[in-house]
Amino acid sequence: MAAAQGRLSDGADGMDDAKDTAQGRAGGALPPAFRAAVDALRAARVRPQVEVEPTPAPQRLAPHAYALEAVVVDGEQELADGRLVLLHDPARHDAWQGTFRLVTLVRAELEAEMAADPLLPEVCWSWLTGALQGRGLGYGEPSGTITRASSHYFGGLAERPAASQIEIRASWTPREGMGGVPDTAAHLAAWCDLLAQVGGLPPAGPGDASVVTLPQRRGPQSR
């Protein structure tokens, strides 16, 4: 596996910008717990098919935030993409039941018949919870939506084939460890497992035979 630090080092300016943005919103220095959580994200190791880099974080969800975006690649093809945001409120957020929250968006194109499967939303949600459980991670207050969308083209666009997409929007509260810092590196690894599974890649290691993997997507994007 490749180290996320290696990929993120190319965007070191983005990392600094994320810290400066959080500091400006909070009106002071970054809390040590948040700094440690972000440093752990930078040092995390992810599977080589998932390319991760920092991206501007939302500024209104919490006093402190740091964001990553990722794409699942197979050769020159992009199979899935996503965004992971780490939020921190030192005063503790009642809805989170903690001081940290992870928020994600994951997307991938599907074959039309797979998108029509009535059990697809439940299966996709189980991929998220299964990825966290598979890494032995404690978490609470999970919530989210699974959206299926189909596009059909007409008129001047009639030559385009119909397209279907799955979208997972979710959030959860990572269990805090020593010093009030969650194991964000492990949560990032679990999120990358989810991305890879949504993208149709086989598990990185031995897995549960009951886990269903989507077949190769129709028409993955070329890079």
mmCIF file of N, CA, C and O in Angstrom, residues 183-218:
data_model
loop_
_atom_site.group_PDB
_atom_site.id
_atom_site.type_symbol
_atom_site.label_atom_id
_atom_site.label_comp_id
_atom_site.label_asym_id
_atom_site.label_seq_id
_atom_site.Cartn_x
_atom_site.Cartn_y
_atom_site.Cartn_z
ATOM 1 N N ASP A 183 -8.993 7.652 15.940
ATOM 2 C CA ASP A 183 -8.017 7.039 15.037
ATOM 3 C C ASP A 183 -8.414 7.388 13.602
ATOM 4 O O ASP A 183 -8.972 6.573 12.865
ATOM 5 N N THR A 184 -8.112 8.609 13.197
ATOM 6 C CA THR A 184 -8.544 9.076 11.878
ATOM 7 C C THR A 184 -7.850 8.329 10.747
ATOM 8 O O THR A 184 -8.422 8.176 9.662
ATOM 9 N N ALA A 185 -6.641 7.848 10.976
ATOM 10 C CA ALA A 185 -5.944 7.084 9.934
ATOM 11 C C ALA A 185 -6.720 5.812 9.604
ATOM 12 O O ALA A 185 -6.878 5.442 8.427
ATOM 13 N N ALA A 186 -7.205 5.125 10.637
ATOM 14 C CA ALA A 186 -7.968 3.903 10.406
ATOM 15 C C ALA A 186 -9.311 4.208 9.757
ATOM 16 O O ALA A 186 -9.792 3.448 8.907
ATOM 17 N N HIS A 187 -9.932 5.315 10.132
ATOM 18 C CA HIS A 187 -11.199 5.700 9.498
ATOM 19 C C HIS A 187 -10.982 6.045 8.026
ATOM 20 O O HIS A 187 -11.831 5.736 7.181
ATOM 21 N N LEU A 188 -9.858 6.677 7.710
ATOM 22 C CA LEU A 188 -9.543 6.956 6.316
ATOM 23 C C LEU A 188 -9.345 5.654 5.541
ATOM 24 O O LEU A 188 -9.815 5.511 4.409
ATOM 25 N N ALA A 189 -8.656 4.690 6.143
ATOM 26 C CA ALA A 189 -8.451 3.400 5.484
ATOM 27 C C ALA A 189 -9.782 2.708 5.226
ATOM 28 O O ALA A 189 -10.004 2.124 4.159
ATOM 29 N N ALA A 190 -10.693 2.760 6.206
ATOM 30 C CA ALA A 190 -12.016 2.158 6.026
ATOM 31 C C ALA A 190 -12.785 2.870 4.919
ATOM 32 O O ALA A 190 -13.477 2.229 4.116
ATOM 33 N N TRP A 191 -12.669 4.197 4.869
ATOM 34 C CA TRP A 191 -13.342 4.957 3.817
ATOM 35 C C TRP A 191 -12.800 4.580 2.446
ATOM 36 O O TRP A 191 -13.555 4.452 1.484
ATOM 37 N N CYS A 192 -11.496 4.369 2.356
ATOM 38 C CA CYS A 192 -10.901 3.938 1.086
ATOM 39 C C CYS A 192 -11.377 2.532 0.716
ATOM 40 O O CYS A 192 -11.552 2.229 -0.464
ATOM 41 N N ASP A 193 -11.585 1.672 1.718
ATOM 42 C CA ASP A 193 -12.167 0.354 1.448
ATOM 43 C C ASP A 193 -13.554 0.510 0.825
ATOM 44 O O ASP A 193 -13.908 -0.202 -0.127
ATOM 45 N N LEU A 194 -14.349 1.432 1.372
ATOM 46 C CA LEU A 194 -15.682 1.687 0.822
ATOM 47 C C LEU A 194 -15.592 2.193 -0.613
ATOM 48 O O LEU A 194 -16.310 1.713 -1.503
ATOM 49 N N LEU A 195 -14.718 3.155 -0.861
ATOM 50 C CA LEU A 195 -14.547 3.688 -2.211
ATOM 51 C C LEU A 195 -14.186 2.593 -3.200
ATOM 52 O O LEU A 195 -14.732 2.516 -4.301
ATOM 53 N N ALA A 196 -13.233 1.744 -2.811
ATOM 54 C CA ALA A 196 -12.788 0.673 -3.696
ATOM 55 C C ALA A 196 -13.922 -0.300 -3.982
ATOM 56 O O ALA A 196 -14.094 -0.763 -5.115
ATOM 57 N N GLN A 197 -14.718 -0.605 -2.955
ATOM 58 C CA GLN A 197 -15.821 -1.534 -3.151
ATOM 59 C C GLN A 197 -16.886 -0.936 -4.055
ATOM 60 O O GLN A 197 -17.406 -1.607 -4.950
ATOM 61 N N VAL A 198 -17.217 0.322 -3.849
ATOM 62 C CA VAL A 198 -18.188 0.992 -4.723
ATOM 63 C C VAL A 198 -17.658 1.046 -6.150
ATOM 64 O O VAL A 198 -18.419 0.953 -7.118
ATOM 65 N N GLY A 199 -16.334 1.186 -6.293
ATOM 66 C CA GLY A 199 -15.733 1.218 -7.614
ATOM 67 C C GLY A 199 -15.618 -0.132 -8.284
ATOM 68 O O GLY A 199 -15.195 -0.227 -9.440
ATOM 69 N N GLY A 200 -15.968 -1.209 -7.557
ATOM 70 C CA GLY A 200 -15.947 -2.537 -8.157
ATOM 71 C C GLY A 200 -14.643 -3.275 -8.020
ATOM 72 O O GLY A 200 -14.460 -4.318 -8.652
ATOM 73 N N LEU A 201 -13.709 -2.779 -7.200
ATOM 74 C CA LEU A 201 -12.442 -3.464 -7.007
ATOM 75 C C LEU A 201 -12.590 -4.575 -5.978
ATOM 76 O O LEU A 201 -13.396 -4.465 -5.043
ATOM 77 N N PRO A 202 -11.816 -5.631 -6.095
ATOM 78 C CA PRO A 202 -11.859 -6.689 -5.086
ATOM 79 C C PRO A 202 -11.250 -6.202 -3.783
ATOM 80 O O PRO A 202 -10.507 -5.210 -3.771
ATOM 81 N N PRO A 203 -11.558 -6.861 -2.661
ATOM 82 C CA PRO A 203 -10.963 -6.465 -1.382
ATOM 83 C C PRO A 203 -9.445 -6.505 -1.439
ATOM 84 O O PRO A 203 -8.855 -7.297 -2.170
ATOM 85 N N ALA A 204 -8.814 -5.634 -0.645
ATOM 86 C CA ALA A 204 -7.358 -5.589 -0.623
ATOM 87 C C ALA A 204 -6.760 -6.832 0.010
ATOM 88 O O ALA A 204 -5.644 -7.225 -0.275
ATOM 89 N N GLY A 205 -7.514 -7.475 0.909
ATOM 90 C CA GLY A 205 -7.034 -8.672 1.595
ATOM 91 C C GLY A 205 -8.162 -9.662 1.733
ATOM 92 O O GLY A 205 -9.242 -9.483 1.174
ATOM 93 N N PRO A 206 -7.937 -10.742 2.498
ATOM 94 C CA PRO A 206 -8.993 -11.723 2.708
ATOM 95 C C PRO A 206 -10.235 -11.052 3.272
ATOM 96 O O PRO A 206 -10.162 -10.254 4.200
ATOM 97 N N GLY A 207 -11.386 -11.370 2.709
ATOM 98 C CA GLY A 207 -12.619 -10.725 3.149
ATOM 99 C C GLY A 207 -13.721 -11.723 3.396
ATOM 100 O O GLY A 207 -13.570 -12.928 3.185
ATOM 101 N N ASP A 208 -14.843 -11.212 3.840
ATOM 102 C CA ASP A 208 -16.007 -12.026 4.114
ATOM 103 C C ASP A 208 -16.651 -12.417 2.791
ATOM 104 O O ASP A 208 -16.966 -11.564 1.967
ATOM 105 N N ALA A 209 -16.852 -13.708 2.596
ATOM 106 C CA ALA A 209 -17.430 -14.177 1.337
ATOM 107 C C ALA A 209 -18.850 -13.680 1.147
ATOM 108 O O ALA A 209 -19.387 -13.705 0.046
ATOM 109 N N SER A 210 -19.493 -13.219 2.230
ATOM 110 C CA SER A 210 -20.867 -12.738 2.117
ATOM 111 C C SER A 210 -20.947 -11.319 1.576
ATOM 112 O O SER A 210 -22.016 -10.832 1.244
ATOM 113 N N VAL A 211 -19.811 -10.623 1.503
ATOM 114 C CA VAL A 211 -19.800 -9.257 1.005
ATOM 115 C C VAL A 211 -19.971 -9.268 -0.507
ATOM 116 O O VAL A 211 -19.276 -9.981 -1.223
ATOM 117 N N VAL A 212 -20.907 -8.467 -0.995
ATOM 118 C CA VAL A 212 -21.183 -8.402 -2.429
ATOM 119 C C VAL A 212 -20.397 -7.253 -3.038
ATOM 120 O O VAL A 212 -20.375 -6.153 -2.506
ATOM 121 N N THR A 213 -19.725 -7.497 -4.159
ATOM 122 C CA THR A 213 -18.989 -6.466 -4.866
ATOM 123 C C THR A 213 -19.683 -6.163 -6.177
ATOM 124 O O THR A 213 -20.078 -7.082 -6.904
ATOM 125 N N LEU A 214 -19.874 -4.900 -6.477
ATOM 126 C CA LEU A 214 -20.498 -4.534 -7.744
ATOM 127 C C LEU A 214 -19.622 -4.961 -8.910
ATOM 128 O O LEU A 214 -18.397 -4.917 -8.826
ATOM 129 N N PRO A 215 -20.218 -5.366 -10.038
ATOM 130 C CA PRO A 215 -19.439 -5.674 -11.227
ATOM 131 C C PRO A 215 -18.820 -4.404 -11.784
ATOM 132 O O PRO A 215 -19.151 -3.297 -11.367
ATOM 133 N N GLN A 216 -17.907 -4.566 -12.739
ATOM 134 C CA GLN A 216 -17.258 -3.426 -13.368
ATOM 135 C C GLN A 216 -18.285 -2.447 -13.907
ATOM 136 O O GLN A 216 -19.257 -2.836 -14.551
ATOM 137 N N ARG A 217 -18.091 -1.158 -13.640
ATOM 138 C CA ARG A 217 -19.040 -0.151 -14.086
ATOM 139 C C ARG A 217 -19.003 0.018 -15.595
ATOM 140 O O ARG A 217 -17.981 -0.168 -16.222
ATOM 141 N N ARG A 218 -20.161 0.409 -16.121
ATOM 142 C CA ARG A 218 -20.216 0.676 -17.556
ATOM 143 C C ARG A 218 -19.573 2.030 -17.825
ATOM 144 O O ARG A 218 -19.854 3.017 -17.144
#
